[in-house]
CSV table of C-alpha atoms in Angstrom, one decimal:
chain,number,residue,atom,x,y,z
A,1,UNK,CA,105.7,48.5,-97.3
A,2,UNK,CA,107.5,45.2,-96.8
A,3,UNK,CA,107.3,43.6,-93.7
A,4,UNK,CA,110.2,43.2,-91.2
A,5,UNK,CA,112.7,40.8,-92.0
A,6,UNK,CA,114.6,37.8,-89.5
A,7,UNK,CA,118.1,37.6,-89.9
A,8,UNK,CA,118.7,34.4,-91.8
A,9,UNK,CA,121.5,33.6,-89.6
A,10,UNK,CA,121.2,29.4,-87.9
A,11,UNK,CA,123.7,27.9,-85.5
A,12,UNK,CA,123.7,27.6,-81.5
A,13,UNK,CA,122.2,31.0,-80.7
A,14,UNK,CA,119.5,30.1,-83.1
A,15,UNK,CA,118.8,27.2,-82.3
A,16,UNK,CA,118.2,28.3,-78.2
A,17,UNK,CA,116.4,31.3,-79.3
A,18,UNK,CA,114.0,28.9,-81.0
A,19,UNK,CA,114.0,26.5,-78.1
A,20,UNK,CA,113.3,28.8,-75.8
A,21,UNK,CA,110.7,30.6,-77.5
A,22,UNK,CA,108.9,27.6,-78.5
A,23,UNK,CA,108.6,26.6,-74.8
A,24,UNK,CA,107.0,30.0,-73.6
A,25,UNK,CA,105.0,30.4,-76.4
A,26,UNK,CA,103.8,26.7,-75.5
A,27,UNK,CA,103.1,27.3,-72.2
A,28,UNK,CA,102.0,31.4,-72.0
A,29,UNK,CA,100.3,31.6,-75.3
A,30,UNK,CA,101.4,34.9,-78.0
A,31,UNK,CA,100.4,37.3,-76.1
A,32,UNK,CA,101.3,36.0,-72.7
A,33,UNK,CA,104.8,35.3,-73.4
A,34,UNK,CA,107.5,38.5,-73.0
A,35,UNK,CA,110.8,39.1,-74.3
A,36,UNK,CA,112.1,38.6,-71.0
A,37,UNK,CA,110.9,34.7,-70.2
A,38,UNK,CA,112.2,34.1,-73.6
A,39,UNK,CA,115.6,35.1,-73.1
A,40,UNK,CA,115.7,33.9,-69.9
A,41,UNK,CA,114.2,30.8,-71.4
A,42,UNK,CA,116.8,30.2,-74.4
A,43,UNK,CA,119.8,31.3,-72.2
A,44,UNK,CA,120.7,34.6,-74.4
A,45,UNK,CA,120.7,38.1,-74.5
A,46,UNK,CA,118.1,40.4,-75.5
A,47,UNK,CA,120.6,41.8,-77.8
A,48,UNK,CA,121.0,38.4,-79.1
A,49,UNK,CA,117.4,37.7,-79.9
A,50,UNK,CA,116.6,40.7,-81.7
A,51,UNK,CA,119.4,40.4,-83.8
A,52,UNK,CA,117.3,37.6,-84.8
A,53,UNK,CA,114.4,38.5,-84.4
A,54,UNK,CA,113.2,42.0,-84.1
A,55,UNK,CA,109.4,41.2,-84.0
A,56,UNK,CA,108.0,39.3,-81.5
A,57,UNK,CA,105.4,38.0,-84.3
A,58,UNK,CA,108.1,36.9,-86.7
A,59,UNK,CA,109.5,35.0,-83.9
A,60,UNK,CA,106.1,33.5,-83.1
A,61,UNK,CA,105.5,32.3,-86.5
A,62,UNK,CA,109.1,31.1,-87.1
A,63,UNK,CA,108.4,28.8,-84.1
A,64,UNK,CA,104.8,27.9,-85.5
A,65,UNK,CA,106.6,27.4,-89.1
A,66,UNK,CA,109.2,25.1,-87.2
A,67,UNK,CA,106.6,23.4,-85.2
A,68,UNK,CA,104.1,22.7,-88.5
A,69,UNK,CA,107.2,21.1,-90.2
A,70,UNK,CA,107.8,18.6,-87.2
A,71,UNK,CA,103.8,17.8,-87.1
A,72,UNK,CA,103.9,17.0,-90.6
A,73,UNK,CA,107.0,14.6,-90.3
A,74,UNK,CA,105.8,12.8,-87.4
A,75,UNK,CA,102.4,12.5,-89.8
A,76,UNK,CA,104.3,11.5,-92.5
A,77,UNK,CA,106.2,9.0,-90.5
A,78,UNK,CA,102.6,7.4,-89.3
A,79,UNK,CA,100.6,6.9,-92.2
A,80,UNK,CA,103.4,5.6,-94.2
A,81,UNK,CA,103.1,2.9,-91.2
A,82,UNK,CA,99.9,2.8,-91.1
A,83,UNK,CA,98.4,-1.0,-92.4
A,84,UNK,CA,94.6,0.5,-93.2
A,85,UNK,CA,93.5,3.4,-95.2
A,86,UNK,CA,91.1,4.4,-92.5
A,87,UNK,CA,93.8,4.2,-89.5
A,88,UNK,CA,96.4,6.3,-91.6
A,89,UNK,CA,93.6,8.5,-92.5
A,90,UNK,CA,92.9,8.6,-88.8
A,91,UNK,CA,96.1,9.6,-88.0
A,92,UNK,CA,96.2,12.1,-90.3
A,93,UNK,CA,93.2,13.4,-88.6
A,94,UNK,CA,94.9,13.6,-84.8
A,95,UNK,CA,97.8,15.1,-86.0
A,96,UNK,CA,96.4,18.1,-88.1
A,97,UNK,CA,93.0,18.5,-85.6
A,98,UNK,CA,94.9,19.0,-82.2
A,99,UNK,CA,97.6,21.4,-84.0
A,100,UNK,CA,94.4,23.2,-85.4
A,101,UNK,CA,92.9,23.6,-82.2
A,102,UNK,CA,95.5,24.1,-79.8
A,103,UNK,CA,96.1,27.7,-78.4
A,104,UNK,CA,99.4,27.9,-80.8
A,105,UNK,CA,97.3,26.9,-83.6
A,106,UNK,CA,94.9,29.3,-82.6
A,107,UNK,CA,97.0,32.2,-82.2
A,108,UNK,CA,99.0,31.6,-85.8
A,109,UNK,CA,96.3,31.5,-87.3
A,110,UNK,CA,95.0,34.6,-86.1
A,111,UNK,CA,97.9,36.6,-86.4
A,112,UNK,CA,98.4,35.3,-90.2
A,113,UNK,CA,94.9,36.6,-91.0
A,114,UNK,CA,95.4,40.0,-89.4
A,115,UNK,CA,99.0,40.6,-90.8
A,116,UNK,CA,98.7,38.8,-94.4
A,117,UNK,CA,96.7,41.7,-96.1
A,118,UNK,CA,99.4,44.4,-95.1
A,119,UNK,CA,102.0,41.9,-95.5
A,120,UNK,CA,101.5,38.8,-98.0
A,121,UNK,CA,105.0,37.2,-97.8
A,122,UNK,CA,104.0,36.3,-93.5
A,123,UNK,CA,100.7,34.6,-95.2
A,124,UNK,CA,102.8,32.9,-97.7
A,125,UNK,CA,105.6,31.6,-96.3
A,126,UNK,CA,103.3,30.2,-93.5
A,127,UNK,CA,101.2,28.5,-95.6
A,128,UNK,CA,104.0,26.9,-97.6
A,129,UNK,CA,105.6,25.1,-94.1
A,130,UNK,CA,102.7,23.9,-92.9
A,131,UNK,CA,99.1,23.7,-94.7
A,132,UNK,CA,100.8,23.5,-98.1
A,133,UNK,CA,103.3,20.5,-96.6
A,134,UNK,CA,99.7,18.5,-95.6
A,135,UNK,CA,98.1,19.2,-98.6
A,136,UNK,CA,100.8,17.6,-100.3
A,137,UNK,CA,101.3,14.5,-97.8
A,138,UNK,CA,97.6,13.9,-97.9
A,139,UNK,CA,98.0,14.5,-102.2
A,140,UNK,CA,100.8,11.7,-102.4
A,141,UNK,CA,99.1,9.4,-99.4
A,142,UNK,CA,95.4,9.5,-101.6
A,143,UNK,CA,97.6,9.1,-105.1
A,144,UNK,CA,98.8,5.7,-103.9
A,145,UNK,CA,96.0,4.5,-102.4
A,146,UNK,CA,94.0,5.2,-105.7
A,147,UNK,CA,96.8,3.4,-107.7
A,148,UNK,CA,96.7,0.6,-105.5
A,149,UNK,CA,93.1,0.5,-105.8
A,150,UNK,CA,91.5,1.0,-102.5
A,151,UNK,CA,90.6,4.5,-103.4
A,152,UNK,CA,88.3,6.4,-106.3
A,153,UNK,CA,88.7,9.5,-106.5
A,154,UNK,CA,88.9,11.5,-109.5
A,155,UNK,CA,90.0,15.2,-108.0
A,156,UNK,CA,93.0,14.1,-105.5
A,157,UNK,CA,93.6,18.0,-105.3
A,158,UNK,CA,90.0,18.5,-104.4
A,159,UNK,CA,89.6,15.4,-101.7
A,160,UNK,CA,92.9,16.9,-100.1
A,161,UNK,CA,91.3,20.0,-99.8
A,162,UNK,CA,88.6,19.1,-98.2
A,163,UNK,CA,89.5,16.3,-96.1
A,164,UNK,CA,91.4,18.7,-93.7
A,165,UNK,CA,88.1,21.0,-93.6
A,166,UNK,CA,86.4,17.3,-92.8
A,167,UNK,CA,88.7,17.2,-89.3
A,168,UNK,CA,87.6,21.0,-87.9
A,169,UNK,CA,84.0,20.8,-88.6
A,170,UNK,CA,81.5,22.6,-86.0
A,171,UNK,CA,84.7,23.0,-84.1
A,172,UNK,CA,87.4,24.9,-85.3
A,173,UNK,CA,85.3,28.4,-86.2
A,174,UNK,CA,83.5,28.9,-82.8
A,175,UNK,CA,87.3,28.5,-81.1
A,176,UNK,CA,88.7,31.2,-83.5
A,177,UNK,CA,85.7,33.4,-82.6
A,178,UNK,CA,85.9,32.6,-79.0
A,179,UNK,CA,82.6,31.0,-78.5
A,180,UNK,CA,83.3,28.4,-76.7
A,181,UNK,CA,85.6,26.4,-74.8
A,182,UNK,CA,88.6,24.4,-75.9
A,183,UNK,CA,87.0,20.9,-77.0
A,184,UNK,CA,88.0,17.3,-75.1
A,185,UNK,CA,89.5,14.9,-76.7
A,186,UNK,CA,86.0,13.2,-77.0
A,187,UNK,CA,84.7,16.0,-78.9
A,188,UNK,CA,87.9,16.1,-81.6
A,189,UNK,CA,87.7,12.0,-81.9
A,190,UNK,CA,84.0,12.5,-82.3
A,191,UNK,CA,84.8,15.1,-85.5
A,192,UNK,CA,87.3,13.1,-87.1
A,193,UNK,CA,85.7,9.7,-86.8
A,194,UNK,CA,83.0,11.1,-88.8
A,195,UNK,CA,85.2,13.1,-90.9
A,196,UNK,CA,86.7,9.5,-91.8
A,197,UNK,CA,83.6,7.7,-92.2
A,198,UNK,CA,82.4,10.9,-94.9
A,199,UNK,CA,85.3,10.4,-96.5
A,200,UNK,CA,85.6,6.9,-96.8
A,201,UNK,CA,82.1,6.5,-97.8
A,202,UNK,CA,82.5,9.1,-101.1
A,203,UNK,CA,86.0,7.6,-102.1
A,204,UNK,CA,86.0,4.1,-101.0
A,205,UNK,CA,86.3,1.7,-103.7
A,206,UNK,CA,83.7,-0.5,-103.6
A,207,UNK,CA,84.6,-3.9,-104.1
């Protein structure tokens, strides 16, 4: 059974279905947000957004996928002018940590997990716009920074694996499972400053 398919059609129309979405799905959250905000929101027809889009859900994580692809450039665009390894990691960190925890985050995450077993293409395409696009920064970002000698690290795959799981610690599982409320920002600068320091104090090089 394959799972339903967006039209691949882009242009105007697209582009405000999108628009709209993303700013009802911001504000209401998946399941809070109707059909009928969205339209209203993007200035189209319903006939016009299912011709697009005739799952709520693939709408949803077309947004999400759009929305994981802009995170990642702005990332990009800050730790390649970032002067420190620790402040680039660092804002690596903010970036990836307050997508991760926000109620978007939450929700596309969520949904991937419940739908990617009956339909592997959602979980796949998903992870290829946005977890696979900050594996690869933080890959290229740690490559450098070994060649240029302030970093040792022997398994760049592994320490961009596990650098992300570094930033959620003690935080990100309890939000999924709903126990407990959405952290300050306190609490996520807390997490990544010591997800820095733990990384920085395995693959600093030592002078």
């Amino acid at each position: 059974m394959n799972a339903p398919q967006a039209v691949g059609k882009q242009g105007r129309k697209w582009d405000q279905v999108l628009e709209g979405a993303r700013t009802v799905f911001m504000r209401d959250g998946f399941e809070g947000a109707s059909v009928d905000d969205i339209v209203r929101a993007a200035g189209v027809s319903k006939a016009t957004l299912y011709s697009y889009f005739p799952d709520k859900r693939l709408l949803f994580l077309e947004v999400a996928k759009v929305e994981c692809q802009a995170q990642s450039d702005a990332a990009v665009a800050q730790v390649e002018g970032s002067d420190s390894i620790r402040g680039a990691l660092t804002t690596a960190a903010k970036r990836m940590t307050r997508f991760f925890m926000s109620d978007v985050g939450l929700q596309v995450h969520r949904i991937i997990v419940g739908e990617s077993q009956r339909f592997p293409e959602i979980g796949r395409e998903f992870y290829e716009s946005g977890p696979a696009r900050v594996h690869e920064i933080l890959r290229m970002f740690l490559k450098k920074s070994v060649e240029a000698g302030h970093l040792d690290i022997d398994d760049i795959d592994l320490a961009a694996d596990q650098f992300p799981e570094l930033c959620k610690a003690g935080l990100h599982l309890k939000l999924l499972l709903g126990l407990r409320e959405p952290p300050t920002d306190e609490e996520i600068d807390r997490v990544i400053d010591g997800a820095v320091d733990l990384f920085l104090c395995k693959y600093e090089r030592r002078r």
